[in-house]
PDB file of C-alpha atoms in Angstrom:
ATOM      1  CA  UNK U   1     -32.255 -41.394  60.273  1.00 92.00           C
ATOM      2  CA  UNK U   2     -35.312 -42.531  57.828  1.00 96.00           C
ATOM      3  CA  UNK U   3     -37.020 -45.368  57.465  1.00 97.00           C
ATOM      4  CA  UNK U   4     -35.545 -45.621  53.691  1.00 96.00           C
ATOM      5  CA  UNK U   5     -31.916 -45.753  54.900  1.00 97.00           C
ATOM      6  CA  UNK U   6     -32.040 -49.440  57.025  1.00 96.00           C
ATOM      7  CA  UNK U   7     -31.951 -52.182  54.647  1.00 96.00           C
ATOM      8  CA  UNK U   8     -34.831 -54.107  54.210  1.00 95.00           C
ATOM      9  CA  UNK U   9     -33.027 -56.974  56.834  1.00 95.00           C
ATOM     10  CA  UNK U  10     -32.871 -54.319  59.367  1.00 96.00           C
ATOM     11  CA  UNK U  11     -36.313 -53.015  58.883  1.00 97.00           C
ATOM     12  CA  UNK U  12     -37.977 -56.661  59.168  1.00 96.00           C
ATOM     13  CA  UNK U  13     -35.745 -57.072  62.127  1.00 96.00           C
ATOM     14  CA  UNK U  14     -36.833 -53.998  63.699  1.00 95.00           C
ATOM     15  CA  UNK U  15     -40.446 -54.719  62.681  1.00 97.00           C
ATOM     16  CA  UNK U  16     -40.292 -58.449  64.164  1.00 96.00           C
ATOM     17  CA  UNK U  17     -38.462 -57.829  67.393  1.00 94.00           C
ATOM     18  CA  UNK U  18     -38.320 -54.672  69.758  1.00 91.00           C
ATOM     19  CA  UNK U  19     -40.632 -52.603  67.188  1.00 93.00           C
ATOM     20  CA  UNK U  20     -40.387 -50.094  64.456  1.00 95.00           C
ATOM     21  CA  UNK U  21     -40.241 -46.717  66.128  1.00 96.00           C
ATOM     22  CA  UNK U  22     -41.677 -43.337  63.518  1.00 96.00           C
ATOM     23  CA  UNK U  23     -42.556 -40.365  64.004  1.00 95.00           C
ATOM     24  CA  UNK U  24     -46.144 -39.189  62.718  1.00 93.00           C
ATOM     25  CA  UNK U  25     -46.504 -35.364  63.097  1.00 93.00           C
ATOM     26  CA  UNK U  26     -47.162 -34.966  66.607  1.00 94.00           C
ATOM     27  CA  UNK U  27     -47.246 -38.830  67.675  1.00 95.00           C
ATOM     28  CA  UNK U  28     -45.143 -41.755  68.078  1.00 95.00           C
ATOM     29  CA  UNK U  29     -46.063 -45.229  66.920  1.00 96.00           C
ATOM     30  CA  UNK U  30     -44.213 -48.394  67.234  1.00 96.00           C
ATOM     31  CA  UNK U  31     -45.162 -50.908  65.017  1.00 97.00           C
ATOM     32  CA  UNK U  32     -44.571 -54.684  65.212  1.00 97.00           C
ATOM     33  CA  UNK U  33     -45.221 -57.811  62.957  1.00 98.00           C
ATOM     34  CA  UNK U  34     -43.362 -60.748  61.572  1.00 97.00           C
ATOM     35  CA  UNK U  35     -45.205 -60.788  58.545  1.00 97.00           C
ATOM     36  CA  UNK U  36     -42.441 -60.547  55.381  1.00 95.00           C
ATOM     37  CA  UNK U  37     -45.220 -59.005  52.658  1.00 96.00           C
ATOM     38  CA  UNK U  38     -46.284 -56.371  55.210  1.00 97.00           C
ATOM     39  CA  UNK U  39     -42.584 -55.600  56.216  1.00 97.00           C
ATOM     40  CA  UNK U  40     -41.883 -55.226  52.262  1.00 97.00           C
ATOM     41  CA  UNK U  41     -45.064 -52.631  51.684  1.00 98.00           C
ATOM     42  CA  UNK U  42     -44.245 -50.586  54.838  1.00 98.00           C
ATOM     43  CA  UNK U  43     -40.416 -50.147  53.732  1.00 97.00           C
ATOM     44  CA  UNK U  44     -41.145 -48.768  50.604  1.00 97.00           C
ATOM     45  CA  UNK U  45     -44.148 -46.736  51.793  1.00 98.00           C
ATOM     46  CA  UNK U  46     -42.644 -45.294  55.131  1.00 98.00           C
ATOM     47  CA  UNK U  47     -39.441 -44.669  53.179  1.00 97.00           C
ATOM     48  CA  UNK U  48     -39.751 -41.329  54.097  1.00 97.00           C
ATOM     49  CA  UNK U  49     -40.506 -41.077  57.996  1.00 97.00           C
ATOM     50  CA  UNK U  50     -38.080 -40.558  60.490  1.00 96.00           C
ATOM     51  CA  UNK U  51     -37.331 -42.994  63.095  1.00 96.00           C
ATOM     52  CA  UNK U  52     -37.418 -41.808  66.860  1.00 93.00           C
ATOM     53  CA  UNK U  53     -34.546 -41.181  69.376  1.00 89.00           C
ATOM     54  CA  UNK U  54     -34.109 -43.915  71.969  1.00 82.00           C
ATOM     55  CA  UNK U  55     -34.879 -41.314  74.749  1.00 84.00           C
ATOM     56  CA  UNK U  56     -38.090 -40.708  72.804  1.00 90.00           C
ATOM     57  CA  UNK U  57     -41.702 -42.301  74.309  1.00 92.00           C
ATOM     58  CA  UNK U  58     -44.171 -44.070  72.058  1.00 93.00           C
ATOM     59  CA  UNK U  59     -48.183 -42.884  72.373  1.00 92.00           C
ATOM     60  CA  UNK U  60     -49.400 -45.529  70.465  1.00 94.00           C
ATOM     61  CA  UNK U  61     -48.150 -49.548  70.586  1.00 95.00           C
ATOM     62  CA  UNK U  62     -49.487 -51.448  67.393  1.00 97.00           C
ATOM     63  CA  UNK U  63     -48.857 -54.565  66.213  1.00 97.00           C
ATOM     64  CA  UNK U  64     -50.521 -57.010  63.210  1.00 97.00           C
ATOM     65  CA  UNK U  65     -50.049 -60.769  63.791  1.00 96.00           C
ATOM     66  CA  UNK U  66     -51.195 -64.008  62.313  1.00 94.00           C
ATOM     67  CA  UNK U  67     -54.920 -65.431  62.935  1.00 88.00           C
ATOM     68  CA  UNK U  68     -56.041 -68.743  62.977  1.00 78.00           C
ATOM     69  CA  UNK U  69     -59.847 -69.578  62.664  1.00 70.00           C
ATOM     70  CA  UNK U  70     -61.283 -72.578  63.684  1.00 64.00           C
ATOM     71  CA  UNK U  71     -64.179 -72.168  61.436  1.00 71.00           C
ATOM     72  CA  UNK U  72     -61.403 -71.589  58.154  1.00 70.00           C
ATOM     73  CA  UNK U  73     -58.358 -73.302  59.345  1.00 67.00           C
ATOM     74  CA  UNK U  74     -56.691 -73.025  55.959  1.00 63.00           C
ATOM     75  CA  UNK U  75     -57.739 -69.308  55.390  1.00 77.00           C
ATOM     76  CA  UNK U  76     -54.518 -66.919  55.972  1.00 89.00           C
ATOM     77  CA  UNK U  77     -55.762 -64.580  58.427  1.00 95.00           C
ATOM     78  CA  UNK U  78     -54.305 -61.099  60.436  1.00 96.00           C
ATOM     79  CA  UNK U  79     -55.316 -58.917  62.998  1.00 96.00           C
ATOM     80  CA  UNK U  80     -54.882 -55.933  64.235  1.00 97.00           C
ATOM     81  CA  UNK U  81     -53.734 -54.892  68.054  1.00 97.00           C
ATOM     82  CA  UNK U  82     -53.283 -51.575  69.649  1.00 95.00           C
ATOM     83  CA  UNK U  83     -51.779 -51.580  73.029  1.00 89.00           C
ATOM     84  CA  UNK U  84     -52.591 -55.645  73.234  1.00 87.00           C
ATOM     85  CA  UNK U  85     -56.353 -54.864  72.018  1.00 91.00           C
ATOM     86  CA  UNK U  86     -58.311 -55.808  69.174  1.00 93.00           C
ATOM     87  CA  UNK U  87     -60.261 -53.270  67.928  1.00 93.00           C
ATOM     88  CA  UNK U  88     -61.697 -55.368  64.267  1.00 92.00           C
ATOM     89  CA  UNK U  89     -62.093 -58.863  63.538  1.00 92.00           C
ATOM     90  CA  UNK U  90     -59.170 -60.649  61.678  1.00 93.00           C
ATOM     91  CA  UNK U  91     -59.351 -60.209  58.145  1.00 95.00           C
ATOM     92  CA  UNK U  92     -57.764 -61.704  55.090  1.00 95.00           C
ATOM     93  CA  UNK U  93     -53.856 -61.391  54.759  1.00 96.00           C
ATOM     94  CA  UNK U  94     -53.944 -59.589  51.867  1.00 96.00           C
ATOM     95  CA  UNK U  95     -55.320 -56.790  54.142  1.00 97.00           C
ATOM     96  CA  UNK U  96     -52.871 -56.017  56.238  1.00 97.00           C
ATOM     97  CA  UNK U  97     -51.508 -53.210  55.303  1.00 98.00           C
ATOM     98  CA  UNK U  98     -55.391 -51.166  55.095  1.00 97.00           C
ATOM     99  CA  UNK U  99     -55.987 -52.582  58.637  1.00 97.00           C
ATOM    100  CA  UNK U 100     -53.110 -51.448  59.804  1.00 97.00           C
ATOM    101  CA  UNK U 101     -53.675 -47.603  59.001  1.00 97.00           C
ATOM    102  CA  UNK U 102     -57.463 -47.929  59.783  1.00 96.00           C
ATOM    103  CA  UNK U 103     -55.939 -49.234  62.810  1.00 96.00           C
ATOM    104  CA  UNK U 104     -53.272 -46.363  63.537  1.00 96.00           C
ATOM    105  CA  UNK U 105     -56.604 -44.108  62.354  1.00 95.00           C
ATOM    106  CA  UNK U 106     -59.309 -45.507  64.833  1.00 95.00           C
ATOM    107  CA  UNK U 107     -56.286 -44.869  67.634  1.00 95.00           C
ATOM    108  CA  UNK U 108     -55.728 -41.612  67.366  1.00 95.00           C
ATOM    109  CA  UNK U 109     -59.338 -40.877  66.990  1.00 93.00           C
ATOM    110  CA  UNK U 110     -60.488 -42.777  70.271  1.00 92.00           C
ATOM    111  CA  UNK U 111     -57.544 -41.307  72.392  1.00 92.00           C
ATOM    112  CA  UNK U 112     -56.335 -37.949  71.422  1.00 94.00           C
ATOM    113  CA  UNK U 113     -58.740 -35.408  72.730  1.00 93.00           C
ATOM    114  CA  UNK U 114     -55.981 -32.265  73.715  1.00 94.00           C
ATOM    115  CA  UNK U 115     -56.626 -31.646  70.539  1.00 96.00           C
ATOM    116  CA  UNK U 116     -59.703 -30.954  68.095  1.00 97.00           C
ATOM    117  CA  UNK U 117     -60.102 -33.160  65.389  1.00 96.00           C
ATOM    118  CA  UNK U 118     -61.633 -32.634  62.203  1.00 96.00           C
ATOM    119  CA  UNK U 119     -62.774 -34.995  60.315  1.00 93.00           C
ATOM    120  CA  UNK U 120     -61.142 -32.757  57.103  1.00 95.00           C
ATOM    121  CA  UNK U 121     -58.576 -33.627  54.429  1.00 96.00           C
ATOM    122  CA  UNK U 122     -56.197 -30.498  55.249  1.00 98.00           C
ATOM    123  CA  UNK U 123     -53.716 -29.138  52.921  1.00 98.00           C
ATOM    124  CA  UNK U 124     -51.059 -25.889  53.718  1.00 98.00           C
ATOM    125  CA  UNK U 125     -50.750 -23.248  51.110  1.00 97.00           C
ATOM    126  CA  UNK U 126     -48.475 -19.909  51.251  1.00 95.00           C
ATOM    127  CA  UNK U 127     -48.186 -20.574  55.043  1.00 97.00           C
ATOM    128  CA  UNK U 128     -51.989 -21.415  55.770  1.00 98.00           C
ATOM    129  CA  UNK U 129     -53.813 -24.184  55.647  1.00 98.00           C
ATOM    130  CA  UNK U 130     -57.199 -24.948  53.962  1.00 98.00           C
ATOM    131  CA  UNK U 131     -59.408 -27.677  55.382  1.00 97.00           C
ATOM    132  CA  UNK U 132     -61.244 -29.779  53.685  1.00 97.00           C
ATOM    133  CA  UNK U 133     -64.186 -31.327  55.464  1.00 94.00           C
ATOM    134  CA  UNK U 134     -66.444 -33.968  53.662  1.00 85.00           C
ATOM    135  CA  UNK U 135     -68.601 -36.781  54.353  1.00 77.00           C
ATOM    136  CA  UNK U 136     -67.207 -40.291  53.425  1.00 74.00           C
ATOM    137  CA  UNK U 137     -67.747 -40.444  49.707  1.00 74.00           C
ATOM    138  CA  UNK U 138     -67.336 -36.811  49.161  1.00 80.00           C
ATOM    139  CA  UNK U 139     -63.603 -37.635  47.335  1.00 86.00           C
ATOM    140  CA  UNK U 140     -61.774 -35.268  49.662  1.00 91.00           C
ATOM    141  CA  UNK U 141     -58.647 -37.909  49.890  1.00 94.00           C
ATOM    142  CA  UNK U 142     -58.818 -38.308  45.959  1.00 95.00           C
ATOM    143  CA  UNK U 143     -58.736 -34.177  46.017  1.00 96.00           C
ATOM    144  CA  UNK U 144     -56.052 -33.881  48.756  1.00 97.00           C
ATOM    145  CA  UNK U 145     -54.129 -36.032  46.738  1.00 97.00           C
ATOM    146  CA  UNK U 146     -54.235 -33.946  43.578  1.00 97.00           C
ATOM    147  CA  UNK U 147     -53.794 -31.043  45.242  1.00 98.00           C
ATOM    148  CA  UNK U 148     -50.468 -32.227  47.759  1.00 98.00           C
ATOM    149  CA  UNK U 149     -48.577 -33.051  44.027  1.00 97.00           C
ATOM    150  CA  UNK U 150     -49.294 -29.454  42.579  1.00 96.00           C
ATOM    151  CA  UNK U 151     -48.262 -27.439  44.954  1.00 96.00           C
ATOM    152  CA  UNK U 152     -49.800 -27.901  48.212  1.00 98.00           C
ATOM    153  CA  UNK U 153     -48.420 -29.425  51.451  1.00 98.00           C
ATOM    154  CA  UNK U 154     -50.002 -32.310  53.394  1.00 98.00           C
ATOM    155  CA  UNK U 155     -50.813 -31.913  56.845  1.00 98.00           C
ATOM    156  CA  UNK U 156     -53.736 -34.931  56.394  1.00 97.00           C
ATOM    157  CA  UNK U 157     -56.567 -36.466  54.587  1.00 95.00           C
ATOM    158  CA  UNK U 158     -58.047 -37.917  57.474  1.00 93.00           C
ATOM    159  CA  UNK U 159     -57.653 -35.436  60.501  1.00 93.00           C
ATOM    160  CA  UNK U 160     -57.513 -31.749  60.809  1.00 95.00           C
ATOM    161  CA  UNK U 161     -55.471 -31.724  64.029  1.00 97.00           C
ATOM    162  CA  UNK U 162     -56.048 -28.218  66.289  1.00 98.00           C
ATOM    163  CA  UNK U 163     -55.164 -27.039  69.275  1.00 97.00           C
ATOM    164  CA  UNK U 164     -58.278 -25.171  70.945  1.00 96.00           C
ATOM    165  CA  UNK U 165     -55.969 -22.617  72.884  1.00 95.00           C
ATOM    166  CA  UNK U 166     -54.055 -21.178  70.256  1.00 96.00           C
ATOM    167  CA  UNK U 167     -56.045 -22.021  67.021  1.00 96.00           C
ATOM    168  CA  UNK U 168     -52.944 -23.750  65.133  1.00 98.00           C
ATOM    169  CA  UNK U 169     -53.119 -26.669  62.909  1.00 98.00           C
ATOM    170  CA  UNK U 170     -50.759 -30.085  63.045  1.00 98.00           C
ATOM    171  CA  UNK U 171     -49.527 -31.853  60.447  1.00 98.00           C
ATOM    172  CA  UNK U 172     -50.163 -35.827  60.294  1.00 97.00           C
ATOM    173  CA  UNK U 173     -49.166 -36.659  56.992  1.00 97.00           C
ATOM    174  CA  UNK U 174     -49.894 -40.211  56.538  1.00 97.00           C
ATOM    175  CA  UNK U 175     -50.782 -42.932  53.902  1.00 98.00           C
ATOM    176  CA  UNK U 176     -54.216 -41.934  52.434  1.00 97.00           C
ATOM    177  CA  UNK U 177     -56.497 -44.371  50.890  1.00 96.00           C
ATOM    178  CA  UNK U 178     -57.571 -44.063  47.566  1.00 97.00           C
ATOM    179  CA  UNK U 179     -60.839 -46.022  46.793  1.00 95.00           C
ATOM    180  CA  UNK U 180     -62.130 -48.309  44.107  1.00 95.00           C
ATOM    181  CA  UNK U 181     -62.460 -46.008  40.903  1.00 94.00           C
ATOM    182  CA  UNK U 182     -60.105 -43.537  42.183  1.00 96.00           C
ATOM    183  CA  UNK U 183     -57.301 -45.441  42.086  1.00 97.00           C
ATOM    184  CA  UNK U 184     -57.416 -45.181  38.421  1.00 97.00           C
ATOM    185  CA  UNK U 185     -58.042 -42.015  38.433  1.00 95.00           C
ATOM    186  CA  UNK U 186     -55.178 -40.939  40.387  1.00 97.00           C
ATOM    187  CA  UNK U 187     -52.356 -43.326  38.439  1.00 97.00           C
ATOM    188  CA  UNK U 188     -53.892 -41.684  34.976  1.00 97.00           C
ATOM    189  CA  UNK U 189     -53.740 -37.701  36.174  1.00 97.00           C
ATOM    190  CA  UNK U 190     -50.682 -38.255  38.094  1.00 97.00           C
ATOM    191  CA  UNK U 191     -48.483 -40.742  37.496  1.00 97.00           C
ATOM    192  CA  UNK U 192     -45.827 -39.611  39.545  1.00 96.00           C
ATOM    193  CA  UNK U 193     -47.803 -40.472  42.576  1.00 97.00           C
ATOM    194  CA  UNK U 194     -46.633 -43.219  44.651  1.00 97.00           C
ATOM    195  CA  UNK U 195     -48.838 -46.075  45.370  1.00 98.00           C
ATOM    196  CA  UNK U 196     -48.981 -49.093  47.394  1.00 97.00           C
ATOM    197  CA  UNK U 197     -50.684 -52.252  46.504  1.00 97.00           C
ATOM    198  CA  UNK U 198     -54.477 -52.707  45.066  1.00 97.00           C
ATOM    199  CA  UNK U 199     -56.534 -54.457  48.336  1.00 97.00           C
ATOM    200  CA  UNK U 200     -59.773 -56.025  47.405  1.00 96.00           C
ATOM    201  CA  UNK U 201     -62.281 -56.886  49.234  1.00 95.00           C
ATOM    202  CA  UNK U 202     -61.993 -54.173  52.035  1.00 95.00           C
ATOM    203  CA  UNK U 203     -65.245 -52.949  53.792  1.00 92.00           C
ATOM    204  CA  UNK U 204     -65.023 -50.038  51.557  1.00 93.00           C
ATOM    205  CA  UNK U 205     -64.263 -51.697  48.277  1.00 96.00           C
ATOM    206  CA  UNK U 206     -60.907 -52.291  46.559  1.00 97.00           C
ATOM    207  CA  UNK U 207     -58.150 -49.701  48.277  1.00 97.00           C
ATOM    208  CA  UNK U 208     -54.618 -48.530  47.353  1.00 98.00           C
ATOM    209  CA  UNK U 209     -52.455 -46.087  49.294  1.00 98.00           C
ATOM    210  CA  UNK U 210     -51.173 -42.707  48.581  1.00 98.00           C
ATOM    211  CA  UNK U 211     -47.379 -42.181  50.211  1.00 98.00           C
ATOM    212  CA  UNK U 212     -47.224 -38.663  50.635  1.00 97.00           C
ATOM    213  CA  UNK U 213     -44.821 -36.207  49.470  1.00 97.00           C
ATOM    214  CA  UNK U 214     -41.175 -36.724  51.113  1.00 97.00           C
ATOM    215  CA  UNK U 215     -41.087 -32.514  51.163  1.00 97.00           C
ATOM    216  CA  UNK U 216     -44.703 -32.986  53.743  1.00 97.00           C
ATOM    217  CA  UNK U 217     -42.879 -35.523  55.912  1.00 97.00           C
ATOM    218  CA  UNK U 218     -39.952 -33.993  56.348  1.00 96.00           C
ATOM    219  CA  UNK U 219     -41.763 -30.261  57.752  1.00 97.00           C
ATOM    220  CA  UNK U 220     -44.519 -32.466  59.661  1.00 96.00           C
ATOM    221  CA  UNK U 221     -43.345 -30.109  62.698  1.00 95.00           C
ATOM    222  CA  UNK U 222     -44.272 -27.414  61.334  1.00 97.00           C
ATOM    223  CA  UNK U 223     -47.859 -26.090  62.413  1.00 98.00           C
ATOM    224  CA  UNK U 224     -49.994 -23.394  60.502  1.00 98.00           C
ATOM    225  CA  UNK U 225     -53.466 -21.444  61.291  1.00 98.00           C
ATOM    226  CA  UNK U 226     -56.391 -22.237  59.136  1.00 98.00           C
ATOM    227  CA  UNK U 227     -57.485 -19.177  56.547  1.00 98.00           C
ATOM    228  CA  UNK U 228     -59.925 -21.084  54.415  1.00 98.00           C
ATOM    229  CA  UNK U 229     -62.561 -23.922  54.833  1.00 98.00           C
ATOM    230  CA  UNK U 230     -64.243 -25.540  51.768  1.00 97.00           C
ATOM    231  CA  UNK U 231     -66.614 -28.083  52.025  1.00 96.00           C
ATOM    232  CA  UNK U 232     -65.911 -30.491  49.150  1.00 95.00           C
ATOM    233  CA  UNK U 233     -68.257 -32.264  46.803  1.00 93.00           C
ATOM    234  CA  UNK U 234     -67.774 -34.640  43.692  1.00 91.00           C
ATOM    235  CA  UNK U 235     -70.267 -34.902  41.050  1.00 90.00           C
ATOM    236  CA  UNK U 236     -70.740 -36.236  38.234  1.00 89.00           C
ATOM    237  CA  UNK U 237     -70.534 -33.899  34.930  1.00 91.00           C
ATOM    238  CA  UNK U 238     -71.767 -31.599  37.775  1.00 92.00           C
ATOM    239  CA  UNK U 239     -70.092 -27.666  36.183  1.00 94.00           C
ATOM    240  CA  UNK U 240     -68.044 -26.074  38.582  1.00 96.00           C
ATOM    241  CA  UNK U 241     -69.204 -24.127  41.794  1.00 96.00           C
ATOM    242  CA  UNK U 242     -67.392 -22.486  44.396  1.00 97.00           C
ATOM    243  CA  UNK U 243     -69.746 -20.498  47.086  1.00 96.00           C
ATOM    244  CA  UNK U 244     -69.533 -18.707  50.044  1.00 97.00           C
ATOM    245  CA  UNK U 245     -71.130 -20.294  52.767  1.00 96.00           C
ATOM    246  CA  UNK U 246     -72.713 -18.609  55.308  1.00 96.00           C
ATOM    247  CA  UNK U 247     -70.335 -19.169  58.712  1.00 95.00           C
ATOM    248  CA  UNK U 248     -73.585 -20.280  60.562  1.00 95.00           C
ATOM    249  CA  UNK U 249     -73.294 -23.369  58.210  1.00 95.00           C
ATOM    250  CA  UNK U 250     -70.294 -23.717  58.532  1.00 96.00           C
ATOM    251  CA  UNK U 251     -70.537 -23.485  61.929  1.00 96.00           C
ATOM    252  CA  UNK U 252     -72.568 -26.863  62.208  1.00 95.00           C
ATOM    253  CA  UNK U 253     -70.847 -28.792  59.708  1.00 93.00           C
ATOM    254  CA  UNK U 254     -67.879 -28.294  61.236  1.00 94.00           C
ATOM    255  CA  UNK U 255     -69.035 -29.186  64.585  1.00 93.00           C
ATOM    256  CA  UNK U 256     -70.765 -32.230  63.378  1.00 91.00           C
ATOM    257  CA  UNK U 257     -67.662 -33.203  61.414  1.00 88.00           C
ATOM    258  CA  UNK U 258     -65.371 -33.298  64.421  1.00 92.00           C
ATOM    259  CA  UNK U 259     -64.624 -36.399  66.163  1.00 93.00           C
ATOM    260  CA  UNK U 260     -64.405 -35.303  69.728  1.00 95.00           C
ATOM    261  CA  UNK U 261     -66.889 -32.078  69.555  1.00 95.00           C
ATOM    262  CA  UNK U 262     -68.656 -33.171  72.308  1.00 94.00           C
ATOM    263  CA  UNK U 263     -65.871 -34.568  74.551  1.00 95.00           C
ATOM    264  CA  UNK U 264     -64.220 -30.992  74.417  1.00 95.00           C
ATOM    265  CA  UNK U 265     -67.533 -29.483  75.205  1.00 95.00           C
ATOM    266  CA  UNK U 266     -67.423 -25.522  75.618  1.00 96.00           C
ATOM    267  CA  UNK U 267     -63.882 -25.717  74.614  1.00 96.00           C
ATOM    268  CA  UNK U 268     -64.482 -27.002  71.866  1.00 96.00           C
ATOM    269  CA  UNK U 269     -67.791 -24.538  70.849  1.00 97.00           C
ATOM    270  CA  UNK U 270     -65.239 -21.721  71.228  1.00 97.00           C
ATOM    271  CA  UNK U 271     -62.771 -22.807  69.224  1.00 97.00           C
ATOM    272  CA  UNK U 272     -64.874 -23.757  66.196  1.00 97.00           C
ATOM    273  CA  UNK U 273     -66.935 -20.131  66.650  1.00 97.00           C
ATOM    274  CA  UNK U 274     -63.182 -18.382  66.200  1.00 97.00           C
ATOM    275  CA  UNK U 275     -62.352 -20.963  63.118  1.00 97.00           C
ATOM    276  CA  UNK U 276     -65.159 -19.972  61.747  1.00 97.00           C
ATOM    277  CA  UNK U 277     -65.124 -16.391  61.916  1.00 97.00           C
ATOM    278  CA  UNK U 278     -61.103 -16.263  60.794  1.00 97.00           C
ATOM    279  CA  UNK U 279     -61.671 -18.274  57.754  1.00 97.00           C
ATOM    280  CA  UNK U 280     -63.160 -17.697  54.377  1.00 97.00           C
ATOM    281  CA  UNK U 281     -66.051 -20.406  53.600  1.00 97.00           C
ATOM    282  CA  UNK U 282     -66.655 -21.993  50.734  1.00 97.00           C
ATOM    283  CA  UNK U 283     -68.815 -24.813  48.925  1.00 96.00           C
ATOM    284  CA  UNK U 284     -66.990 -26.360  46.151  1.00 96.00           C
ATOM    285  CA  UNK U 285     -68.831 -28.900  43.425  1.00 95.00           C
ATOM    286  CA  UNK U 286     -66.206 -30.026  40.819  1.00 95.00           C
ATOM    287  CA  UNK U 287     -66.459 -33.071  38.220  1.00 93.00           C
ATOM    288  CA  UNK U 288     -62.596 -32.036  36.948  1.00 93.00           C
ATOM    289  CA  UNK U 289     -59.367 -31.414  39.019  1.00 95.00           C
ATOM    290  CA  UNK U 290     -57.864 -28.692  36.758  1.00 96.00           C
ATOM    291  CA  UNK U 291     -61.135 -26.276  37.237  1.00 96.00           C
ATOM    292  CA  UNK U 292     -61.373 -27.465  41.018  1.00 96.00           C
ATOM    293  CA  UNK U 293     -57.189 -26.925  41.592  1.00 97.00           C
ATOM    294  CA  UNK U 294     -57.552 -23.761  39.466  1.00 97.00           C
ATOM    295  CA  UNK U 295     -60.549 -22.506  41.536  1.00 97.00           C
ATOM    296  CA  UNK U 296     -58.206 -23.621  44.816  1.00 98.00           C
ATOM    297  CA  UNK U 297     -55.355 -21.859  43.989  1.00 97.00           C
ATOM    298  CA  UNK U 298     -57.093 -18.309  43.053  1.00 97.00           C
ATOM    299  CA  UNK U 299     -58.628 -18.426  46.459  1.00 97.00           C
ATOM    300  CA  UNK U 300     -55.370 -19.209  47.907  1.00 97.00           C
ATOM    301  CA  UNK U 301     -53.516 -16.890  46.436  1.00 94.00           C
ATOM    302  CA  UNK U 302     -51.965 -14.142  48.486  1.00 72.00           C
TER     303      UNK U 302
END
């Protein structure tokens, strides 16, 4: 069963008592809160996910409850909890539903280290992925978005999930975060996208989410190997440029773009090294989608 098949009594029910229990790629969350407005935004924006079998064991507890302040005691205020902790500082209402994925986000980041995470919008094409990593402000979600609704399939704009042993990637196809000026960017190229509410005053500016494609949820268990890895840049007016890049560069970028490089140590060194040398790098500056997805697609081609 999907989330989009319990009425919306059934979800808020779930949601308020025992938990709301999804699967996300290769993790389970349960998700709790009593809060009607968040309830209504994650039914229509989980629609999609699959809810877990009883028999089936939760990695990550979350909840997102009312805060009182003495300092504003009329201001409505949430926070977030994982596992009974509270990783940020409560924040407006109106926020909920951004701290809750930063939330899920800062989770899986902080505990999942059997894996090698990316800090890479990753996208699957004719059975192989292509990573995406970028520094924050680089618009690789505002890309990955583009490309996921012509053509491509999601695995994540946030993590690019590998296992070190055998080299495959794991889908985690989750809400991505649009920004501030992409947000209007996104509902004028494609207006069949799906997004959730405009949340202002965020620490990174106004935010709306992304749900991803229902076709990206549904084959989140199915894993790929990387072929390609292009290092994504927005500019303004900037022509169009897509490089090789030599795999020493790559090399570090990659490393210094991965959120538990150093935890994994050697492991880690040796799995980037064979990434690296099984993948065709690229640099990619772009001011338009349809000469960046053009670009994309020719080097995807098989």
């Amino acid at each position: 069963m999907i989330v989009g098949q319990l009425s919306r009594d059934t979800f808020r029910a779930l949601l308020a008592g025992s938990g709301l229990r999804v699967k996300a790629g290769p993790f389970n969350l349960s998700i709790r809160t009593r809060l009607p407005y968040l309830a209504d935004q994650l039914h229509r924006m989980y629609a999609h996910y699959a809810l877990m079998d009883e028999a089936e064991i939760a990695e990550f507890h979350v909840q997102v409850i009312s805060k009182r302040s003495i300092r504003r005691p009329f201001a409505r205020l949430i926070q977030f909890e994982v596992d009974g902790r509270s990783p940020f500082p409560p924040v407006p209402a109106e926020q909920a539903l951004a701290t809750l994925e930063w939330g899920i986000n800062l989770a899986i980041a902080m505990r999942i280290n059997h894996l090698l995470l990316f800090h890479s919008a990753a996208v699957e094409r004719n059975g192989h992925v292509l990573l995406l990593p970028a520094w924050p402000g680089s618009g690789k979600t505002t890309l990955c978005t583009a490309l996921i609704h012509r053509g491509y399939r999601l695995f994540s704009d946030e993590f690019g999930l590998m296992d070190p042993q055998s080299g495959n990637f794991f889908p985690l196809p989750r809400l991505m975060p649009l920004k501030n000026q992409s947000i209007e960017i996104i509902r004028n190229y494609l207006p069949e996208a799906v997004l959730g509410p405009e949340i202002p005053g965020t620490l990174k500016g106004t935010v709306a989410h992304v749900r991803p494609p229902q076709e990206s949820i549904e084959r989140s268990d199915e894993s790929a190997k990387a072929r390609w890895i292009v290092f994504p840049k927005w500019s303004a007016n900037a022509s169009l440029q897509l490089e090789p890049l030599p795999q020493s560069e790559a090399f570090l970028l990659l490393a210094s773009n991965a959120f538990n490089y150093e935890v994994l140590g050697e492991t880690a060194f040796d799995a980037v090294t064979s990434l690296v040398r099984n993948c065709e790098c690229r640099k990619l500056v772009y001011s338009g989608f349809d000469s960046a997805l053009a670009a994309l697609d020719e080097l995807t081609d098989d």
